Coordinates of C-alpha atoms in Angstrom, one line a residue:
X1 CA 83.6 88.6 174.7
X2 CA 81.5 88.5 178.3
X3 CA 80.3 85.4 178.9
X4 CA 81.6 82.4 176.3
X5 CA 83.5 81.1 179.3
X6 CA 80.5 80.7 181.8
X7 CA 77.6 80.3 178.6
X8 CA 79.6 77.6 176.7
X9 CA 80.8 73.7 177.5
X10 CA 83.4 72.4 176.0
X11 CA 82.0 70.2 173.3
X12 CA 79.8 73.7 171.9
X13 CA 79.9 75.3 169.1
X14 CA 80.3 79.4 169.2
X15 CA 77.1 80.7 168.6
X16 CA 77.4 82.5 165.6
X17 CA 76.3 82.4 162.1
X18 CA 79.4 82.6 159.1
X19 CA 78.7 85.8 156.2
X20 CA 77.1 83.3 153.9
X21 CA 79.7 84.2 151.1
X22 CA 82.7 83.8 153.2
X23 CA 82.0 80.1 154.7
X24 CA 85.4 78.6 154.4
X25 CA 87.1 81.9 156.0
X26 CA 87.1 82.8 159.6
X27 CA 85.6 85.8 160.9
X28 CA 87.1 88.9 162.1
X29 CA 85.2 90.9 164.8
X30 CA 87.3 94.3 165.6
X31 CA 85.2 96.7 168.1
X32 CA 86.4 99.9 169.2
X33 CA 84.6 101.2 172.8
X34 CA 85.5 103.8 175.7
X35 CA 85.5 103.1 179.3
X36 CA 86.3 104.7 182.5
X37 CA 89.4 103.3 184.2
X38 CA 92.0 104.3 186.6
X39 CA 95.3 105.1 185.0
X40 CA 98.1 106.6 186.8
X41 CA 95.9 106.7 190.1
X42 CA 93.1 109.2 187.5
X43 CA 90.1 108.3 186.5
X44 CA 89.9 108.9 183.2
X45 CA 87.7 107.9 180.0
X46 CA 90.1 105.3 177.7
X47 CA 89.5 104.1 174.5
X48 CA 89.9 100.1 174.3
X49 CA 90.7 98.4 170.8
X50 CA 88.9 94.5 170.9
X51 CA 90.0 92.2 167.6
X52 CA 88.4 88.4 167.5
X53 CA 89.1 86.5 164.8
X54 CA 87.3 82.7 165.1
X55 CA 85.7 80.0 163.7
X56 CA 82.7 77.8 164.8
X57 CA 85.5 75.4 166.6
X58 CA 87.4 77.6 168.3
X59 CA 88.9 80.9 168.9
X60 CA 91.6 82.1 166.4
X61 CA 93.1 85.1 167.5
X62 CA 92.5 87.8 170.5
X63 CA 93.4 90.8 171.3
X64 CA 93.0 93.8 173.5
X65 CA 94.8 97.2 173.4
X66 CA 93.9 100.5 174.7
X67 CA 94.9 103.8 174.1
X68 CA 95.8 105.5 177.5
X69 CA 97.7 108.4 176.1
X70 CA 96.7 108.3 172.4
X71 CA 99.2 105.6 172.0
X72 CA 98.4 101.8 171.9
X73 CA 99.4 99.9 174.9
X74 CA 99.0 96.0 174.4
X75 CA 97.2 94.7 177.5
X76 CA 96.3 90.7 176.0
X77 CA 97.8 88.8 172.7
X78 CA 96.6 85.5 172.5
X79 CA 97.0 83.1 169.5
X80 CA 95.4 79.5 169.7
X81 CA 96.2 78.9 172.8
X82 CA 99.7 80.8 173.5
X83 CA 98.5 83.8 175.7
X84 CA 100.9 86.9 175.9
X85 CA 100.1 89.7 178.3
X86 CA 101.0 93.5 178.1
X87 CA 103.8 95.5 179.9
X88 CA 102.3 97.1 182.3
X89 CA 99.5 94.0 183.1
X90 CA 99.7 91.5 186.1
X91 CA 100.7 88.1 184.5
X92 CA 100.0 84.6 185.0
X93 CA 101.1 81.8 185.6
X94 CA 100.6 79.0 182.7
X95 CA 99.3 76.6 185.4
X96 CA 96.5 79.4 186.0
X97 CA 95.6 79.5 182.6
X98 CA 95.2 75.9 181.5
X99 CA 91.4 76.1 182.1
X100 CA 91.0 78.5 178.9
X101 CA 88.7 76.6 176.7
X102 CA 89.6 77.3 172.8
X103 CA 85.7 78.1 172.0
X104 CA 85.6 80.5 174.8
X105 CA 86.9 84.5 175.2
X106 CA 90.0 85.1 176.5
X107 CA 88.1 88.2 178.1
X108 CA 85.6 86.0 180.0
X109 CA 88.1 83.9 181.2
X110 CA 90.4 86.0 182.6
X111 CA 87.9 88.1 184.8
X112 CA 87.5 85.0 187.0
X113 CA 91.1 86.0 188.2
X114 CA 90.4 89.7 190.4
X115 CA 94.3 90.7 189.1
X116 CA 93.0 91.1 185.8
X117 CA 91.0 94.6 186.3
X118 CA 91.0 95.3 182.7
X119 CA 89.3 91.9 181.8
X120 CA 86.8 92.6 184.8
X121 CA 85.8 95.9 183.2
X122 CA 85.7 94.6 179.9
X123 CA 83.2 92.0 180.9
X124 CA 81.1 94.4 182.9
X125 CA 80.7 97.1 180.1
X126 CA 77.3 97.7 178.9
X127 CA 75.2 98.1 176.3
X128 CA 72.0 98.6 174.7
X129 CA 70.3 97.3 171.6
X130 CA 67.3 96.2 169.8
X131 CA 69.2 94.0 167.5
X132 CA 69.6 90.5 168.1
X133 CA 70.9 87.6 165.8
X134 CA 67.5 87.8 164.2
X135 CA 67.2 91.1 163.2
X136 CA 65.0 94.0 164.6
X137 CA 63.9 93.0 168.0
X138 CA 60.2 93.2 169.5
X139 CA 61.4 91.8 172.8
X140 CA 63.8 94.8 173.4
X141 CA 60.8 97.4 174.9
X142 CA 60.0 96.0 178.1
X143 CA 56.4 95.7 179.2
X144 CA 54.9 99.0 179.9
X145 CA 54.6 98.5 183.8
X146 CA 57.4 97.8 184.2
X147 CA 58.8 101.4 182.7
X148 CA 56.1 103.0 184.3
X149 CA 57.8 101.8 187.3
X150 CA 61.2 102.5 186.8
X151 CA 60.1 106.1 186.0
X152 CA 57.5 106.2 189.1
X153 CA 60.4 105.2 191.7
X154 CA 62.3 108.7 191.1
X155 CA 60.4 112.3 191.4
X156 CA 63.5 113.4 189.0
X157 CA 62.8 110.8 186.9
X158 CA 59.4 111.2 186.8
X159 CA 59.7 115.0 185.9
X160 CA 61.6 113.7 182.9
X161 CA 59.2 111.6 181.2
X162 CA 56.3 114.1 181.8
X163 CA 58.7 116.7 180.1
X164 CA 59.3 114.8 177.0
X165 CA 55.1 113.5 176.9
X166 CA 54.1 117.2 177.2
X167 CA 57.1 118.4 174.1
X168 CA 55.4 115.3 171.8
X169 CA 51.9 117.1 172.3
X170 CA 50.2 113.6 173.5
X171 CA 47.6 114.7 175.9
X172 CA 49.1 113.4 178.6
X173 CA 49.0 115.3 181.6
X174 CA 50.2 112.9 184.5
X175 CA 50.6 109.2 185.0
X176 CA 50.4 106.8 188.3
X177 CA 49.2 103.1 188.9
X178 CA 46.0 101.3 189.5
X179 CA 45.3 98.7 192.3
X180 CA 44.4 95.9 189.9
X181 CA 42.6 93.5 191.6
X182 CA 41.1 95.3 194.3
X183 CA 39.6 97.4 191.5
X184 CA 38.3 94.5 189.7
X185 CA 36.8 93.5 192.9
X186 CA 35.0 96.3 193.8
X187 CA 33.4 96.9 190.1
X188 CA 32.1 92.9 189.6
X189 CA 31.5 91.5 193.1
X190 CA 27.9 93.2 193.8
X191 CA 26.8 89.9 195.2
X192 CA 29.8 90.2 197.5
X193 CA 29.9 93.7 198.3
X194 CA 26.8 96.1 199.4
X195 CA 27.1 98.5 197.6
X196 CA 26.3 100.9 200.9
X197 CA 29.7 99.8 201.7
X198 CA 32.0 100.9 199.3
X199 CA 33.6 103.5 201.0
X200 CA 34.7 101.0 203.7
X201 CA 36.1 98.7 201.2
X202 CA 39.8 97.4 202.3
X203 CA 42.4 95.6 201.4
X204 CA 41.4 92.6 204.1
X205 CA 38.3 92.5 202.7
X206 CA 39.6 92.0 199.4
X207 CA 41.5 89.3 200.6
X208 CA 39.1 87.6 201.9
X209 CA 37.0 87.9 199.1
X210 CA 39.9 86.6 196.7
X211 CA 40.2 83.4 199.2
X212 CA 36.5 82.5 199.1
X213 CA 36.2 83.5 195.2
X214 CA 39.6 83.0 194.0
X215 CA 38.3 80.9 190.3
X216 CA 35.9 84.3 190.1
X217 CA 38.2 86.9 190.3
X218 CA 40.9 85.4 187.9
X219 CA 38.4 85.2 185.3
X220 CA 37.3 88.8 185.7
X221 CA 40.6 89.9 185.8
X222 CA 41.5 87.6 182.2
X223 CA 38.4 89.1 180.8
X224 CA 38.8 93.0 181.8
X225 CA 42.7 93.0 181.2
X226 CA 42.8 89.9 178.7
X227 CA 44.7 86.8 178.4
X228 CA 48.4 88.5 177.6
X229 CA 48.7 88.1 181.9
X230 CA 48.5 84.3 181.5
X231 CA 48.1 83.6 185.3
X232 CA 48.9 80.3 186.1
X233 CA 49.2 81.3 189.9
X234 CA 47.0 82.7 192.3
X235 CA 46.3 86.7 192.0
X236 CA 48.7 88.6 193.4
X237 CA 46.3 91.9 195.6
X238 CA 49.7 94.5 195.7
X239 CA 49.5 94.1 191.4
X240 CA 49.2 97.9 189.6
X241 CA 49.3 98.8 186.8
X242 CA 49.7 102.1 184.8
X243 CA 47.3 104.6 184.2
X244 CA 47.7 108.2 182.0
X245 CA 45.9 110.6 182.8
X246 CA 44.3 112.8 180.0
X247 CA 42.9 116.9 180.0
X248 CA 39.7 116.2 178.0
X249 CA 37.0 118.5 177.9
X250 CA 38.5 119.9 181.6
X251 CA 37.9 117.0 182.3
X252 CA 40.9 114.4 183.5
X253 CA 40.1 111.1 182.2
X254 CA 42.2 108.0 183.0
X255 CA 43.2 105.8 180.3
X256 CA 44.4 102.6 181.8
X257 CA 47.3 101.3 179.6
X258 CA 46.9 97.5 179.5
X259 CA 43.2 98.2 177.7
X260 CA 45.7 99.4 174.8
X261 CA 43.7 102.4 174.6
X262 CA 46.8 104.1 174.4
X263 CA 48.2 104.5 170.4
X264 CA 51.5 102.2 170.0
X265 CA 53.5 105.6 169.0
X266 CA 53.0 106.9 172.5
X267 CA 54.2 103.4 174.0
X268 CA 57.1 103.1 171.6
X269 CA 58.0 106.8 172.8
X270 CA 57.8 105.7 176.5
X271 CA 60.0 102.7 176.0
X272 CA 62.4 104.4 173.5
X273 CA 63.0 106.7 176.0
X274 CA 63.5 105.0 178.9
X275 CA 66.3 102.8 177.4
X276 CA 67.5 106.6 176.1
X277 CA 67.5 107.8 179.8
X278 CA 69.0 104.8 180.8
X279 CA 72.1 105.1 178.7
X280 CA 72.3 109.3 179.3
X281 CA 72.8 108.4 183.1
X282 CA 75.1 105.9 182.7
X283 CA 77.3 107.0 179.9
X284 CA 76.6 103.5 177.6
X285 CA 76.2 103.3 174.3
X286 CA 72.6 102.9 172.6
X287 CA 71.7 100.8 168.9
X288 CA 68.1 101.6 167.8
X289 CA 67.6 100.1 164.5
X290 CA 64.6 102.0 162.2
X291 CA 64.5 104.6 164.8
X292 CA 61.7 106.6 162.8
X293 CA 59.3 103.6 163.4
X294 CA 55.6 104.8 164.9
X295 CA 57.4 108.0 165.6
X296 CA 57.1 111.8 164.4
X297 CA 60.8 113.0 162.8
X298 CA 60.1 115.9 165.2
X299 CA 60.1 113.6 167.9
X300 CA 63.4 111.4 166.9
X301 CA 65.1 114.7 166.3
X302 CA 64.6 115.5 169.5
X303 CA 66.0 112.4 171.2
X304 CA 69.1 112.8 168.8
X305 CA 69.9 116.2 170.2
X306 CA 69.7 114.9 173.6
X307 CA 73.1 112.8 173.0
X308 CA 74.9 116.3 171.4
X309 CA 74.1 118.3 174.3
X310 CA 77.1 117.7 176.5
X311 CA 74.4 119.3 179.3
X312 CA 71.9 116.3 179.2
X313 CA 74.5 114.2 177.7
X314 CA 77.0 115.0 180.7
X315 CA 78.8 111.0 181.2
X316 CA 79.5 110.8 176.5
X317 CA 76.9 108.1 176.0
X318 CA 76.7 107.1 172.4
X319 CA 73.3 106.9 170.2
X320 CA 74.0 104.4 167.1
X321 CA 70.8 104.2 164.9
X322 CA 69.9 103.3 161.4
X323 CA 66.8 105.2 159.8
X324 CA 65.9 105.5 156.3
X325 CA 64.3 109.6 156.7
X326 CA 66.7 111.2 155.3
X327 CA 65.7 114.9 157.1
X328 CA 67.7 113.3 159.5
X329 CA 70.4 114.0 157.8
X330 CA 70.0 118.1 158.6
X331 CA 70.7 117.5 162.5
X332 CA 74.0 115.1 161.5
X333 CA 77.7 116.1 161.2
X334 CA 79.2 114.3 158.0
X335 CA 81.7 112.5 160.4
X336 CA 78.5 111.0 162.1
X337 CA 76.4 110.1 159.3
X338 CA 77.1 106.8 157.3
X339 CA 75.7 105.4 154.6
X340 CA 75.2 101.5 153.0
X341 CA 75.5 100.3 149.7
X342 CA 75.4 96.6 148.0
X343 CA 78.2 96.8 145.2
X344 CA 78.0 94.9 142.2
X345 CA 79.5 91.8 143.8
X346 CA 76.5 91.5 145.9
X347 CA 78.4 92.8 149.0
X348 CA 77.3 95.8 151.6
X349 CA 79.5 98.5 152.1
X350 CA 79.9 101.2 154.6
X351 CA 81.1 104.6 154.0
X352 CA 81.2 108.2 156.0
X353 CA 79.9 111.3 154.6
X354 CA 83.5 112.6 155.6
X355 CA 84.9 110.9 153.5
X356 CA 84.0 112.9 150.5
X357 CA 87.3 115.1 150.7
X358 CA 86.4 116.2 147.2
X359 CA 83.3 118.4 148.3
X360 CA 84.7 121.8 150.1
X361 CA 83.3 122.8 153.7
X362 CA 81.4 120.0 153.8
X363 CA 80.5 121.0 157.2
X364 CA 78.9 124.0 155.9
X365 CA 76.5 122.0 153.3
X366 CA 73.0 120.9 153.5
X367 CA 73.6 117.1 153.7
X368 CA 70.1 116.0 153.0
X369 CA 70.4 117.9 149.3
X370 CA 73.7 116.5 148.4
X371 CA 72.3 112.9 149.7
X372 CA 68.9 113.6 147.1
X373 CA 71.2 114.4 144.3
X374 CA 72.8 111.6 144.6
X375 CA 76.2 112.9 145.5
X376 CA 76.8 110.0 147.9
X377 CA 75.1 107.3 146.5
X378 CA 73.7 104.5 148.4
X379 CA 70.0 105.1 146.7
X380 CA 68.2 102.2 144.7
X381 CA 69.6 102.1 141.5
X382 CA 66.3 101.4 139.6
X383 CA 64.8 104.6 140.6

């Protein structure tokens, strides 16, 4: 939908892989989002309707409706390569449209042109996700320092993360950044450096120490930090990197983070929730796939409630997660909890809790102990 137009030649295929049972068929794509527009000289919060229906060759169908006053307003109808636009939309000219490729977005296209605003915002809506076309993605935590940094450039933000580190009972007290090489310097050169003069120890005289000694210092630093920097260019003196700080004993002990002497729960926390924090202050929508991975329920539940608190939740931004704990389940409405099953014909399906209309005040019942029961189904069948 955002970028086939700029990502795609015209001799590509689109980049997509058929449901291996429905090979000769085309596929249908039909997404349902919200965005902020301005409608009737208001912004308001508008529900857009997005149905794609395509092959490898070529797009089949498109089209985008949205729902400014509950009901559907046709903004783009395009079939093949006839394009239809809405009422109340700015239209083209066919000479202006003869660049539309037929394995490219009608979408993508269209925002080149600054009349269509609703193609624009539709390519500019965001979202976040660690699921790719391969499944659960490792890639989608960014490295560490680079989090540390985003939550080190704000004092608000800052406050935020050492909130949540001090609810999950970590040990962690405060956090900052190390002067990497400098560091380094100062702990192996002693051939370099009098010790007497360690207090006087500068930046320039780091530099001057990585310019006559440049071979040495990269392979301290690969050896205290370890290959996963992969330096291929000369050190870089402004590098830092994070540092927690730990209450042990009364003491305050620093536990630098790219020694991994961290535990991979407290990292996954710290890049879960950036991403979370992320999509809270923007409004966007969130997909976390095995949420419950390296993390205490206790934990998750709290990040869950932090998207049904309209208080920390203020712009509606969306959590979409799969998890297979099922105390989760306590902290869910039916309407938001859904469940997957393979039928016999070897096919998933995907049904709501709310849609049991048979069980009375279902809003009033325990949803876990209907789910153990087996009231909804979608358990192994073998056990």
């Amino acid at each position: 939908m955002k970028s086939s137009f700029f990502d795609l030649k015209k001799e590509d295929l689109i980049p997509y892989e058929k449901f291996i049972s429905l090979q000769a068929k085309p596929t249908r794509f039909h997404l349902i989002f919200s965005m902020p527009i301005i409608f009737r000289d208001t912004q308001k919060e508008v529900d857009f309707e997005y149905i794609l229906v395509l092959n490898q060759e070529q797009v089949l169908e498109e089209h985008v409706n949205f729902y400014p006053l509950r009901h559907k307003r046709k903004i783009y109808i395009r079939n093949l390569d006839t394009i239809k636009f809405g009422k109340s939309i700015v239209k083209l000219r066919s000479e202006e449209t003869r660049d539309l490729r037929r394995n490219s977005s009608l979408i993508s296209f269209l925002s080149l042109f600054r009349s269509q605003d609703i193609a624009v915002a539709c390519v500019h809506y965001n979202l976040i996700s660690n699921v790719n076309e391969r499944g659960l993605n490792e890639e989608f935590f960014d490295p560490i320092a680079r989090i540390m940094e985003y939550f080190s450039s704000d004092a608000q933000k800052g406050n935020t993360l050492k909130s949540v580190l001090n609810l999950a009972d970590l040990g962690i007290r405060d956090f900052g950044f190390r002067e990497l090489f400098l560091e380094e310097i100062r702990n192996s050169s002693p051939n370099t450096l009098n010790s007497s003069r360690q207090d006087e120890f500068d930046a320039n005289e780091g530099k001057k120490i990585v310019e006559s000694q440049r071979d040495i210092v990269k392979d301290v630093v690969r050896y205290q930090i370890g290959e996963q920097m992969n330096m291929t260019s000369d050190p870089d003196l402004s590098l830092k990197l994070p540092v927690f700080f730990h209450n042990i004993d009364g003491l305050k002990v620093k536990l630098p983070v790219d020694k991994t002497w961290e535990s991979s729960g407290t990292l996954k926390l710290i890049s879960l929730f950036e991403r979370i924090h992320l999509a809270l202050s923007k409004g966007i929508p969130i997909i976390v796939d095995e949420i419950e991975l390296k993390l205490h329920q206790d934990l998750i539940a709290y990040l869950i409630g932090l998207f049904q608190n309209p208080e920390k939740n203020p712009h509606g931004a969306q959590l979409i997660f799969s998890f297979h704990n099922s105390s989760f389940m306590e902290i869910l409405e039916p309407q938001q909890l859904w469940f997957t099953e393979k039928n016999d014909q070897g096919q998933t399906e995907i049904f709501s809790a709310a849609d049991f209309k048979d069980i009375k005040q279902i809003h009033k019942k325990n949803l876990e102990k209907l789910y153990r029961i087996g009231r909804f189904g979608a358990k192994p069948r073998g056990l």
